Amino acid sequence: MSTRRTTLTSRAGLSVAVAALLVFTLFPVYWMISTALDPKASLRGSDVLPSGISFEHFTYVFEKGNFGTYLLNSALVGLATIVAAGVLSLFAAIAVARFKFRFRTSVLIMILIVQMVPLEALVIPLFIQMRDYDMLNSLLGLSVVYIALSLPFAIWTLRGFVATVPKEVEEAAYIDGASWPRMFWSVLLPLVAPGLVATSIFAFITAWNEFVFAYTFMKGSDKYTAAVGIYQFFGENSTAWGPVMASSTLVTLPVMIFFVVIHRKLGSGLAAGAVKG
Amino acid sequence: MKETLVDGGPEAPARRGPPKSDGGAESARRRKKLVTVTRPWLLLAPSLLVLAGLLLWPLIQVGKLSMQDYEVKFGGGVGTFTGFDHYTDLLSSGLLWKTVLPNTVFFAIACVGLTVALGTLVALLLNRLGHFWRLICSIAILAAWAMPAVTGTYVWIWLFQPQDGMVSQIAGSLGLIDPETTNWFTERGPFYAIATLNVIHHGFPFVAITVLAGLMTIPKELYEAGELDGANAWQRFWNITVPTIKPVFLVVTILSTIWDFKVFTQIYLQPGGDGSNEDVYNLGVFSYIQAFAKNDYGTGAAAAVLLTVLLLLITVVYIRTLFRQGEEDL
């Protein structure tokens, strides 16, 4: 009897814990989306349900706020980052996971160390350099910075994936007469593809979400990225909460969809990269 | 890049290794050795170049800037060497010791402690749930994680907005505050409490998912044995779970510490966080404001160096932890 009661109380406890978790994680998301849809957004106060559903704030941010351009800028910068960071980090990961060479450990430690460099330390000198080379307001300049920012984590994560590909598979292909490029394309690449997907998505998200560099470097308003574009609706004294939340939703939803779609890969990606170090 | 992967690429003179006899077998061997030595470096070269050019070089530059008075003249910058003046000014300023450092350090400690505690609790919860609810909760956690720092911050500001914000109105209707006069963002305590909530909401999913991955590796027999010995849930957690996956806890704690010391966006975007309220400066925001709002690049750079040194110390601990883990040789 007593075990039955403990199961019941622990069931109740679990339910309460699950409910609390769902509220804490999802309420801000819900609040953002429902404010974006509420025609009287700024007067919402403590009403949990929106006063109505309309897409007027979304139309507003595209028509008055030029948000389509910002989303396109973010997508372009993100795409450049994915491609470059993916290729560079895969090569680097193969080097550190497959070959023994002098200073290999030093290279790995250096990669770990650059991961901790605070953006504030980089933004000042990079701003000065970009200004001197007339690279401010350039999507290319911004992409290059994001490539550098996403590389350490990408190398570190991919390294785990490359290491999990059994050497025997490669050796078997080698004995069958496969050349290095052939082995790369037909053996290694398919096996590390899940890792590449995970790191690409992280690289994309780094670029998509980044605020400090985009805010500092991109001053011409048609060069804003989406994360910075929201700032224009945010007033010092009165804020247009409908447009702010509509544009926030537009920035957030693609990332969320990505995360949910790849959530299985995400787990293994982190396990390969962060946990096992 | 593909040709760098090919064995026995274009012939290059072997600079390393003592020259020996010129027999065919000998030169083939030498060439093979050259390939073995250079191949990893060719693969690494593009990444190392990008990292050196965009992370390492600017770091050196910021060190140089911190010892200069930097002025913009005729479109270019001119630096005048001032030695350690910016550092002495910075380290002797009351603002640093009374506001900037306490804000940075206490905020980071609170965020790390709460993020790791909550993340661990959630991981333990997920580990006990059935497939269906685990999936639902995982997706909810992912949603919180996926929320960009910028948009997440706007939502928390909106929830705590004076007068109109949901929390302000509820607290007002409960008689806790006067929503007409209360502004959560003007004072240090409430300002950082809101930022802490924001950072925890964004940061605990990483801890939860990583710790969960660790929990799933613990053999069930350990708990069964513990239960037979009469250990209660708390004892089982402290004596079985924690020691078994200690490396996971160390890594998530140190990573969170590194992240939470350099929180910028969440502070800068909150009302007053962009420099208009000195009370809420943290080291990152202080550095940014000095450089970009006050055009005092030297002091900004010195503060940035200070932050970097702090993080470097933490990173050393991180690396030592990783090495001591000893699961695999790096």
Coordinates of C-alpha atoms in Angstrom, one line a residue:
Chain A
M1 CA 0.0 0.0 0.0
S2 CA 2.7 2.4 1.0
T3 CA 4.6 1.9 -2.2
R4 CA 1.4 2.6 -4.1
R5 CA 1.0 5.9 -2.3
T6 CA 4.6 6.9 -2.9
T7 CA 4.1 6.2 -6.6
L8 CA 1.0 8.3 -6.6
T9 CA 2.7 11.2 -4.8
S10 CA 5.7 11.0 -7.0
R11 CA 3.4 10.9 -10.0
A12 CA 1.8 14.1 -8.8
G13 CA 5.2 15.6 -8.1
L14 CA 6.4 14.7 -11.6
S15 CA 3.3 16.2 -13.1
V16 CA 3.8 19.5 -11.2
A17 CA 7.4 19.5 -12.2
V18 CA 6.6 19.0 -15.9
A19 CA 3.9 21.7 -15.8
A20 CA 6.3 24.1 -14.2
L21 CA 9.0 23.3 -16.7
L22 CA 6.6 23.8 -19.6
V23 CA 5.4 27.1 -18.3
F24 CA 8.9 28.5 -17.6
T25 CA 10.3 27.4 -21.0
L26 CA 7.3 28.1 -23.2
F27 CA 5.6 31.1 -21.7
P28 CA 8.0 33.7 -23.0
V29 CA 7.7 32.1 -26.5
Y30 CA 3.9 32.1 -26.2
W31 CA 4.0 35.7 -25.0
M32 CA 6.1 36.8 -27.9
I33 CA 3.9 35.2 -30.6
S34 CA 0.6 36.2 -29.0
T35 CA 1.7 39.8 -28.6
A36 CA 2.8 39.8 -32.2
L37 CA -0.6 38.7 -33.3
D38 CA -2.6 41.0 -30.9
P39 CA -3.8 44.1 -32.7
K40 CA -3.8 46.0 -29.4
A41 CA -0.4 44.6 -28.4
S42 CA 0.9 47.6 -26.5
L43 CA -2.2 47.7 -24.2
R44 CA -2.0 44.0 -23.4
G45 CA -1.1 44.2 -19.7
S46 CA -1.9 41.0 -17.9
D47 CA -4.4 39.6 -20.4
V48 CA -3.2 36.1 -21.0
L49 CA -5.2 35.8 -24.2
P50 CA -4.7 38.3 -27.1
S51 CA -7.6 40.7 -27.7
G52 CA -7.8 39.4 -31.2
I53 CA -5.7 37.8 -33.9
S54 CA -4.4 39.8 -36.8
F55 CA -1.2 39.9 -38.9
E56 CA -1.1 43.7 -39.1
H57 CA 2.2 43.9 -37.1
F58 CA 3.8 41.5 -39.4
T59 CA 2.7 43.5 -42.5
Y60 CA 3.9 46.6 -40.7
V61 CA 7.4 45.4 -40.1
F62 CA 7.8 44.4 -43.8
E63 CA 6.2 47.5 -45.3
K64 CA 7.4 50.2 -42.9
G65 CA 10.3 48.5 -41.3
N66 CA 12.1 47.0 -44.3
F67 CA 12.3 43.8 -42.4
G68 CA 12.4 41.6 -45.6
T69 CA 15.8 43.1 -46.4
Y70 CA 17.1 42.4 -43.0
L71 CA 16.0 38.8 -43.0
L72 CA 17.6 38.4 -46.4
N73 CA 20.9 40.0 -45.1
S74 CA 20.8 37.6 -42.1
A75 CA 20.2 34.6 -44.4
L76 CA 23.0 35.6 -46.8
V77 CA 25.5 36.1 -43.9
G78 CA 24.3 32.8 -42.3
L79 CA 24.7 30.9 -45.6
A80 CA 28.2 32.2 -46.2
T81 CA 29.1 31.2 -42.6
I82 CA 27.7 27.7 -43.0
V83 CA 29.6 27.0 -46.2
A84 CA 32.9 28.4 -45.1
A85 CA 32.9 27.2 -41.5
G86 CA 31.7 23.8 -42.6
V87 CA 34.5 23.3 -45.2
L88 CA 37.2 24.8 -43.0
S89 CA 36.2 23.0 -39.8
L90 CA 35.9 19.6 -41.6
F91 CA 39.4 19.8 -42.9
A92 CA 40.7 20.9 -39.5
A93 CA 38.8 18.2 -37.7
I94 CA 40.2 15.6 -40.0
A95 CA 43.7 16.9 -39.3
V96 CA 43.3 16.8 -35.5
A97 CA 41.3 13.6 -35.3
R98 CA 43.1 11.5 -38.0
F99 CA 46.8 12.4 -37.9
K100 CA 49.4 12.4 -35.2
F101 CA 51.7 15.3 -35.6
R102 CA 53.8 17.6 -33.6
F103 CA 52.0 20.5 -31.8
R104 CA 48.7 18.7 -32.3
T105 CA 47.8 19.2 -28.6
S106 CA 48.9 22.8 -28.8
V107 CA 46.7 23.5 -31.7
L108 CA 43.7 21.9 -29.9
I109 CA 44.4 24.0 -26.8
M110 CA 44.7 27.1 -28.9
I111 CA 41.3 26.4 -30.4
L112 CA 39.8 25.9 -26.9
I113 CA 41.4 29.2 -25.8
V114 CA 40.1 31.3 -28.7
Q115 CA 36.6 30.0 -27.8
M116 CA 36.6 32.0 -24.6
V117 CA 37.7 35.3 -26.1
P118 CA 35.0 37.9 -25.2
L119 CA 33.4 39.6 -28.2
E120 CA 34.0 43.0 -26.5
A121 CA 37.7 42.4 -26.7
L122 CA 37.4 41.8 -30.5
V123 CA 34.8 44.3 -31.4
I124 CA 37.0 47.4 -30.7
P125 CA 40.1 46.4 -32.8
L126 CA 38.0 44.8 -35.5
F127 CA 35.9 47.9 -35.8
I128 CA 39.0 50.0 -36.2
Q129 CA 40.4 47.6 -38.8
M130 CA 37.2 47.3 -40.7
R131 CA 36.9 51.1 -40.8
D132 CA 40.4 51.6 -41.9
Y133 CA 39.9 49.1 -44.8
D134 CA 36.5 50.5 -45.6
M135 CA 34.8 47.2 -44.7
L136 CA 32.2 48.6 -42.4
N137 CA 28.6 48.1 -43.7
S138 CA 29.8 45.1 -45.7
L139 CA 28.0 41.8 -45.4
L140 CA 31.1 40.0 -46.5
G141 CA 33.1 41.6 -43.7
L142 CA 30.5 40.6 -41.2
S143 CA 30.4 37.0 -42.6
V144 CA 34.2 36.7 -42.2
V145 CA 33.9 37.6 -38.5
Y146 CA 31.1 35.0 -38.0
I147 CA 33.1 32.3 -39.7
A148 CA 35.9 32.9 -37.3
L149 CA 33.5 32.9 -34.3
S150 CA 31.9 29.6 -35.3
L151 CA 35.1 27.8 -36.2
P152 CA 36.4 26.7 -32.8
F153 CA 33.2 25.1 -31.7
A154 CA 32.7 23.5 -35.2
I155 CA 36.2 22.0 -35.2
W156 CA 35.8 20.8 -31.7
T157 CA 32.4 19.1 -32.4
L158 CA 33.4 17.7 -35.8
R159 CA 36.5 16.3 -34.3
G160 CA 34.4 14.0 -32.2
F161 CA 32.5 12.8 -35.2
V162 CA 35.5 12.1 -37.3
A163 CA 37.0 10.2 -34.4
T164 CA 34.0 7.9 -34.2
V165 CA 34.4 6.8 -37.9
P166 CA 36.4 3.5 -37.5
K167 CA 39.8 3.7 -39.1
E168 CA 39.2 0.1 -40.4
V169 CA 36.5 1.4 -42.7
E170 CA 39.0 3.8 -44.3
E171 CA 41.7 1.2 -44.4
A172 CA 39.3 -1.3 -46.1
A173 CA 38.5 1.3 -48.7
Y174 CA 42.2 2.1 -49.1
I175 CA 43.0 -1.6 -49.7
D176 CA 40.2 -1.7 -52.3
G177 CA 42.2 0.9 -54.1
A178 CA 40.3 4.0 -53.3
S179 CA 42.2 7.3 -53.6
W180 CA 42.1 10.0 -50.9
P181 CA 39.5 12.2 -52.6
R182 CA 37.4 9.1 -53.4
M183 CA 37.6 7.9 -49.8
F184 CA 36.7 11.4 -48.6
W185 CA 33.6 11.6 -50.7
S186 CA 32.3 8.1 -50.5
V187 CA 33.5 6.9 -47.0
L188 CA 34.2 9.7 -44.6
L189 CA 31.8 12.4 -45.7
P190 CA 28.6 10.3 -45.5
L191 CA 29.7 9.0 -42.0
V192 CA 30.4 12.5 -40.6
A193 CA 27.4 14.1 -42.4
P194 CA 25.3 14.2 -39.2
G195 CA 28.0 16.0 -37.4
L196 CA 28.4 18.4 -40.3
V197 CA 24.7 19.1 -40.2
A198 CA 24.9 19.8 -36.5
T199 CA 27.9 22.1 -36.8
S200 CA 26.4 23.9 -39.8
I201 CA 23.3 24.7 -37.9
F202 CA 25.3 26.0 -35.0
A203 CA 27.3 28.1 -37.4
F204 CA 24.1 29.4 -39.0
I205 CA 22.6 30.2 -35.6
T206 CA 25.8 32.0 -34.4
A207 CA 25.5 34.3 -37.5
W208 CA 21.7 34.6 -37.4
N209 CA 21.6 35.6 -33.7
E210 CA 24.7 37.7 -33.3
F211 CA 24.1 41.2 -32.1
V212 CA 27.2 43.0 -31.0
F213 CA 29.2 43.0 -34.3
A214 CA 26.2 43.5 -36.5
Y215 CA 25.0 46.4 -34.4
T216 CA 28.5 48.0 -34.3
F217 CA 29.6 47.4 -37.9
M218 CA 26.3 47.8 -39.9
K219 CA 25.3 51.4 -39.7
G220 CA 23.6 51.9 -43.0
S221 CA 20.0 50.9 -42.3
D222 CA 19.6 48.7 -45.4
K223 CA 22.6 46.6 -44.2
Y224 CA 21.1 45.7 -40.8
T225 CA 20.7 42.0 -40.0
A226 CA 17.4 40.9 -38.6
A227 CA 18.6 40.8 -35.0
V228 CA 19.6 44.4 -35.2
G229 CA 16.6 45.4 -37.3
I230 CA 14.3 44.8 -34.3
Y231 CA 16.1 47.6 -32.5
Q232 CA 14.5 50.2 -34.6
F233 CA 11.0 49.5 -33.2
F234 CA 12.3 49.7 -29.7
G235 CA 11.8 53.3 -28.5
E236 CA 13.5 55.0 -25.6
N237 CA 10.2 56.1 -24.1
S238 CA 7.4 54.4 -25.9
T239 CA 7.9 51.1 -27.6
A240 CA 5.8 49.7 -30.4
W241 CA 5.5 46.2 -28.8
G242 CA 3.4 44.7 -31.7
P243 CA 6.2 45.3 -34.3
V244 CA 9.0 44.4 -31.8
M245 CA 7.3 41.1 -31.0
A246 CA 6.4 40.4 -34.7
S247 CA 10.0 40.9 -35.8
S248 CA 11.2 38.9 -32.8
T249 CA 8.9 36.1 -33.9
L250 CA 10.3 36.2 -37.4
V251 CA 13.9 36.0 -36.1
T252 CA 13.1 33.2 -33.6
L253 CA 10.8 30.8 -35.5
P254 CA 13.4 29.6 -38.1
V255 CA 15.8 28.8 -35.3
M256 CA 13.2 27.0 -33.3
I257 CA 12.1 24.9 -36.3
F258 CA 15.8 24.0 -37.0
F259 CA 16.3 22.9 -33.4
V260 CA 13.2 20.8 -33.3
V261 CA 13.9 19.2 -36.7
I262 CA 17.5 18.3 -35.7
H263 CA 17.0 17.6 -32.1
R264 CA 18.2 14.0 -32.2
K265 CA 21.3 15.0 -34.1
L266 CA 21.8 17.9 -31.6
G267 CA 22.0 15.5 -28.7
S268 CA 24.6 13.3 -30.4
G269 CA 26.5 16.4 -31.7
L270 CA 26.9 17.7 -28.2
A271 CA 27.7 14.3 -26.8
A272 CA 30.5 14.0 -29.4
G273 CA 31.8 17.5 -28.9
A274 CA 31.1 19.1 -25.6
V275 CA 30.8 16.2 -23.2
K276 CA 33.6 14.0 -24.3
G277 CA 35.7 17.1 -25.0
Chain B
M1 CA 41.7 22.3 -51.4
K2 CA 41.1 18.8 -52.7
E3 CA 44.6 18.3 -53.9
T4 CA 45.9 18.7 -50.4
L5 CA 44.2 15.4 -49.6
V6 CA 46.0 13.5 -52.3
D7 CA 48.9 11.4 -51.3
G8 CA 52.1 12.3 -53.0
G9 CA 51.1 15.7 -54.3
P10 CA 53.3 17.9 -56.4
E11 CA 57.0 17.3 -55.8
A12 CA 58.5 19.7 -53.4
P13 CA 62.1 19.9 -52.3
A14 CA 62.5 18.2 -49.0
R15 CA 63.9 20.8 -46.7
R16 CA 63.7 18.8 -43.5
G17 CA 65.7 15.7 -42.7
P18 CA 69.3 15.2 -43.5
P19 CA 70.1 14.6 -47.2
K20 CA 71.1 11.1 -47.8
S21 CA 71.8 8.9 -50.8
D22 CA 69.8 9.8 -53.9
G23 CA 68.5 6.3 -54.5
G24 CA 64.9 6.1 -56.0
A25 CA 63.5 4.3 -52.9
E26 CA 65.1 6.8 -50.7
S27 CA 63.5 9.8 -52.3
A28 CA 60.1 8.1 -52.4
R29 CA 60.4 7.5 -48.7
R30 CA 61.4 11.0 -48.1
R31 CA 58.5 12.3 -50.1
K32 CA 56.2 10.1 -48.2
K33 CA 57.5 11.5 -45.0
L34 CA 57.1 15.0 -46.2
V35 CA 53.5 14.3 -47.0
T36 CA 52.9 12.8 -43.6
V37 CA 54.4 15.9 -41.9
T38 CA 52.7 18.6 -44.1
R39 CA 49.3 17.0 -44.7
P40 CA 47.7 17.8 -41.3
W41 CA 49.1 21.3 -41.5
L42 CA 47.7 21.9 -45.0
L43 CA 44.3 20.7 -43.7
L44 CA 44.6 23.0 -40.7
A45 CA 46.0 26.0 -42.5
P46 CA 42.8 27.7 -43.7
S47 CA 41.2 27.5 -40.2
L48 CA 44.3 28.6 -38.4
L49 CA 44.7 31.6 -40.8
V50 CA 41.1 32.7 -40.2
L51 CA 41.5 32.3 -36.4
A52 CA 44.8 34.1 -36.4
G53 CA 43.6 36.9 -38.5
L54 CA 40.3 37.5 -36.9
L55 CA 40.7 36.4 -33.3
L56 CA 44.4 36.4 -32.4
W57 CA 45.5 39.5 -34.3
P58 CA 42.7 41.6 -32.9
L59 CA 43.5 40.4 -29.4
I60 CA 47.1 41.6 -29.8
Q61 CA 45.7 44.9 -31.2
V62 CA 43.4 45.4 -28.2
G63 CA 46.4 44.9 -26.0
K64 CA 48.3 47.5 -27.9
L65 CA 45.3 49.9 -27.9
S66 CA 45.0 49.6 -24.2
M67 CA 48.4 51.3 -23.9
Q68 CA 47.5 54.1 -26.2
D69 CA 45.4 57.2 -26.5
Y70 CA 43.7 56.5 -29.8
E71 CA 42.2 59.3 -31.8
V72 CA 40.5 59.4 -35.2
K73 CA 42.1 62.0 -37.4
F74 CA 41.3 62.5 -41.1
G75 CA 39.6 59.2 -41.4
G76 CA 42.5 57.2 -40.0
G77 CA 43.4 56.4 -36.4
V78 CA 46.4 57.7 -34.6
G79 CA 47.6 56.1 -31.3
T80 CA 49.8 57.8 -28.8
F81 CA 51.6 55.5 -26.4
T82 CA 50.7 56.1 -22.8
G83 CA 52.0 53.0 -21.1
F84 CA 49.9 51.5 -18.3
D85 CA 48.0 54.8 -17.7
H86 CA 44.6 53.3 -18.7
Y87 CA 45.2 50.4 -16.4
T88 CA 46.1 52.5 -13.4
D89 CA 43.2 54.8 -14.0
L90 CA 40.9 51.8 -14.4
L91 CA 42.2 49.9 -11.4
S92 CA 42.0 53.0 -9.2
S93 CA 38.5 54.0 -10.2
G94 CA 35.6 53.5 -7.7
L95 CA 33.3 52.7 -10.5
L96 CA 35.3 49.5 -11.3
W97 CA 35.4 48.2 -7.8
K98 CA 32.0 49.4 -6.6
T99 CA 29.9 48.8 -9.6
V100 CA 31.4 47.1 -12.7
L101 CA 33.3 44.2 -11.1
P102 CA 30.6 43.3 -8.5
N103 CA 27.9 43.4 -11.2
T104 CA 30.0 41.2 -13.4
V105 CA 31.1 38.7 -10.8
F106 CA 27.9 38.3 -8.7
F107 CA 25.7 38.2 -11.8
A108 CA 28.0 35.4 -13.3
I109 CA 27.9 33.5 -10.0
A110 CA 24.2 33.7 -9.7
C111 CA 23.6 32.7 -13.3
V112 CA 26.0 29.8 -13.2
G113 CA 24.7 28.4 -9.9
L114 CA 21.1 28.7 -10.9
T115 CA 21.7 27.5 -14.5
V116 CA 23.5 24.4 -13.4
A117 CA 21.1 23.6 -10.5
L118 CA 18.0 24.0 -12.7
G119 CA 19.6 22.2 -15.6
T120 CA 20.5 19.3 -13.4
L121 CA 17.0 19.1 -11.9
V122 CA 15.5 19.2 -15.3
A123 CA 17.9 16.4 -16.5
L124 CA 16.9 14.3 -13.5
L125 CA 13.2 14.9 -14.3
L126 CA 13.7 14.1 -18.0
N127 CA 15.5 10.9 -17.0
R128 CA 12.4 9.7 -15.1
L129 CA 9.8 10.6 -17.7
G130 CA 8.3 8.2 -20.2
H131 CA 9.1 8.6 -23.9
F132 CA 6.1 10.8 -24.7
W133 CA 6.6 13.4 -22.0
R134 CA 10.3 13.4 -22.4
L135 CA 9.9 14.3 -26.0
I136 CA 7.4 17.1 -25.2
C137 CA 9.7 18.5 -22.5
S138 CA 12.7 18.2 -24.7
I139 CA 11.0 20.2 -27.4
A140 CA 10.0 22.9 -24.8
I141 CA 13.6 23.1 -23.6
L142 CA 14.8 23.4 -27.2
A143 CA 12.4 26.2 -27.8
A144 CA 13.9 28.1 -24.8
W145 CA 17.4 27.4 -26.1
A146 CA 16.6 28.4 -29.6
M147 CA 15.3 31.8 -28.6
P148 CA 18.0 34.2 -29.7
A149 CA 19.5 36.4 -27.0
V150 CA 18.1 39.5 -28.6
T151 CA 14.5 38.4 -29.0
G152 CA 14.6 36.6 -25.6
T153 CA 15.7 39.9 -24.0
Y154 CA 12.9 41.8 -25.7
V155 CA 10.3 39.4 -24.3
W156 CA 11.6 39.7 -20.8
I157 CA 11.7 43.5 -21.0
W158 CA 8.1 43.4 -22.3
L159 CA 7.0 41.1 -19.4
F160 CA 8.6 43.5 -16.9
Q161 CA 7.8 46.7 -18.7
P162 CA 6.7 49.5 -16.2
Q163 CA 3.0 50.0 -16.2
D164 CA 2.0 47.9 -19.2
G165 CA 4.1 44.8 -18.6
M166 CA 2.3 41.6 -17.5
V167 CA 4.4 41.1 -14.4
S168 CA 4.1 44.8 -13.4
Q169 CA 0.3 44.7 -13.8
I170 CA 0.0 41.4 -11.9
A171 CA 2.2 42.6 -9.1
G172 CA 0.3 45.9 -9.1
S173 CA -3.1 44.2 -8.8
L174 CA -1.8 42.1 -5.9
G175 CA -0.8 45.3 -4.2
L176 CA 2.9 44.4 -4.2
I177 CA 4.0 47.5 -6.2
D178 CA 2.5 50.6 -7.6
P179 CA 2.6 50.0 -11.3
E180 CA 2.5 53.7 -12.1
T181 CA 5.7 54.5 -10.3
T182 CA 7.7 51.2 -10.2
N183 CA 10.4 50.8 -12.8
W184 CA 12.2 47.5 -12.4
F185 CA 15.0 48.5 -14.6
T186 CA 16.3 51.6 -12.8
E187 CA 17.8 49.8 -9.9
R188 CA 20.7 47.3 -9.9
G189 CA 19.0 44.5 -8.0
P190 CA 15.8 44.2 -10.1
F191 CA 17.7 45.0 -13.3
Y192 CA 20.0 42.1 -12.7
A193 CA 17.3 39.8 -11.4
I194 CA 15.5 40.1 -14.7
A195 CA 18.7 39.6 -16.7
T196 CA 19.4 36.5 -14.5
L197 CA 16.0 35.1 -15.4
N198 CA 16.7 35.8 -19.0
V199 CA 20.1 34.1 -19.0
I200 CA 18.9 31.1 -17.0
H201 CA 16.0 30.6 -19.4
H202 CA 18.4 30.7 -22.4
G203 CA 21.2 28.7 -20.7
F204 CA 19.8 25.9 -18.7
P205 CA 18.8 23.8 -21.7
F206 CA 22.4 23.2 -22.6
V207 CA 23.1 22.0 -19.1
A208 CA 19.9 19.8 -19.0
I209 CA 20.6 18.1 -22.2
T210 CA 24.3 17.5 -21.5
V211 CA 23.7 16.2 -18.0
L212 CA 20.9 14.0 -19.3
A213 CA 23.3 12.5 -21.8
G214 CA 25.6 11.8 -18.8
L215 CA 22.8 10.4 -16.7
M216 CA 21.9 7.9 -19.4
T217 CA 25.4 6.4 -19.2
I218 CA 25.1 5.5 -15.5
P219 CA 24.4 1.8 -15.1
K220 CA 21.1 1.1 -13.4
E221 CA 22.7 -1.6 -11.2
L222 CA 24.5 1.2 -9.2
Y223 CA 21.2 2.6 -8.1
E224 CA 19.7 -0.8 -7.4
A225 CA 22.7 -1.5 -5.2
G226 CA 22.3 1.9 -3.5
E227 CA 18.6 1.2 -2.9
L228 CA 19.4 -2.2 -1.3
D229 CA 21.9 -0.4 1.0
G230 CA 19.0 1.8 2.1
A231 CA 20.2 5.1 0.5
N232 CA 17.4 7.6 0.0
A233 CA 17.0 9.6 -3.3
W234 CA 19.2 12.5 -2.0
Q235 CA 22.0 10.1 -0.9
R236 CA 21.8 8.2 -4.2
F237 CA 22.1 11.5 -6.1
W238 CA 25.2 12.7 -4.0
N239 CA 26.9 9.3 -3.7
I240 CA 26.2 7.8 -7.1
T241 CA 25.1 10.3 -9.7
V242 CA 27.4 13.2 -8.8
P243 CA 30.7 11.2 -8.6
T244 CA 29.9 9.1 -11.7
I245 CA 29.3 12.0 -14.0
K246 CA 31.5 14.5 -12.2
P247 CA 33.4 15.4 -15.4
V248 CA 30.1 16.4 -17.1
F249 CA 29.2 18.7 -14.2
L250 CA 32.7 20.3 -14.3
V251 CA 32.5 20.9 -18.0
V252 CA 29.0 22.5 -17.9
T253 CA 29.9 24.6 -14.9
I254 CA 33.1 25.9 -16.4
L255 CA 31.5 26.5 -19.8
S256 CA 28.6 28.4 -18.2
T257 CA 31.0 30.4 -16.2
I258 CA 32.9 31.5 -19.3
W259 CA 29.6 32.4 -21.1
D260 CA 28.1 34.2 -18.1
F261 CA 31.1 36.4 -17.5
K262 CA 30.8 37.8 -21.0
V263 CA 27.1 38.4 -21.1
F264 CA 26.6 41.6 -23.2
T265 CA 23.5 41.6 -25.3
Q266 CA 21.1 40.8 -22.5
I267 CA 22.5 43.7 -20.4
Y268 CA 23.0 46.2 -23.2
L269 CA 19.4 45.9 -24.6
Q270 CA 17.7 46.2 -21.2
P271 CA 16.4 49.8 -20.5
G272 CA 19.4 51.7 -19.1
G273 CA 21.8 49.0 -20.0
D274 CA 23.2 50.8 -23.0
G275 CA 25.2 53.1 -20.8
S276 CA 22.6 55.6 -19.6
N277 CA 22.7 54.1 -16.1
E278 CA 26.1 53.6 -14.6
D279 CA 24.8 51.5 -11.8
V280 CA 24.2 48.5 -14.1
Y281 CA 27.5 48.5 -16.0
N282 CA 29.2 45.2 -16.3
L283 CA 32.7 44.8 -17.6
G284 CA 31.7 44.1 -21.2
V285 CA 29.2 46.9 -21.4
F286 CA 31.6 49.3 -19.7
S287 CA 34.3 48.5 -22.2
Y288 CA 31.9 48.9 -25.1
I289 CA 30.5 52.2 -23.9
Q290 CA 34.0 53.7 -23.2
A291 CA 35.1 52.8 -26.7
F292 CA 32.1 53.5 -28.8
A293 CA 30.0 56.0 -26.9
K294 CA 32.8 58.0 -25.3
N295 CA 35.4 57.4 -28.0
D296 CA 37.9 56.5 -25.3
Y297 CA 39.2 53.4 -27.1
G298 CA 42.2 53.1 -24.7
T299 CA 40.2 52.6 -21.6
G300 CA 37.7 50.5 -23.4
A301 CA 40.5 48.3 -24.6
A302 CA 42.0 48.1 -21.1
A303 CA 38.7 46.9 -19.7
A304 CA 38.4 44.4 -22.5
V305 CA 41.9 43.1 -21.7
L306 CA 40.9 42.8 -18.0
L307 CA 37.8 40.7 -19.0
T308 CA 40.0 38.6 -21.3
V309 CA 42.5 37.9 -18.5
L310 CA 39.6 36.9 -16.2
L311 CA 38.3 34.5 -18.8
L312 CA 41.7 33.2 -19.6
L313 CA 42.1 32.1 -15.9
I314 CA 38.8 30.3 -16.1
T315 CA 39.7 28.7 -19.4
V316 CA 42.9 27.3 -17.9
V317 CA 40.8 25.6 -15.3
Y318 CA 38.5 24.3 -18.1
I319 CA 41.4 22.9 -20.1
R320 CA 43.0 21.2 -17.0
T321 CA 39.6 19.6 -16.3
L322 CA 39.3 18.3 -19.8
F323 CA 42.8 16.9 -19.7
R324 CA 42.2 15.3 -16.3
Q325 CA 39.1 13.7 -17.6
G326 CA 41.5 11.4 -19.4
E327 CA 38.8 9.6 -21.4
E328 CA 40.9 10.0 -24.4
D329 CA 44.3 11.6 -25.1
L330 CA 43.7 14.9 -26.8

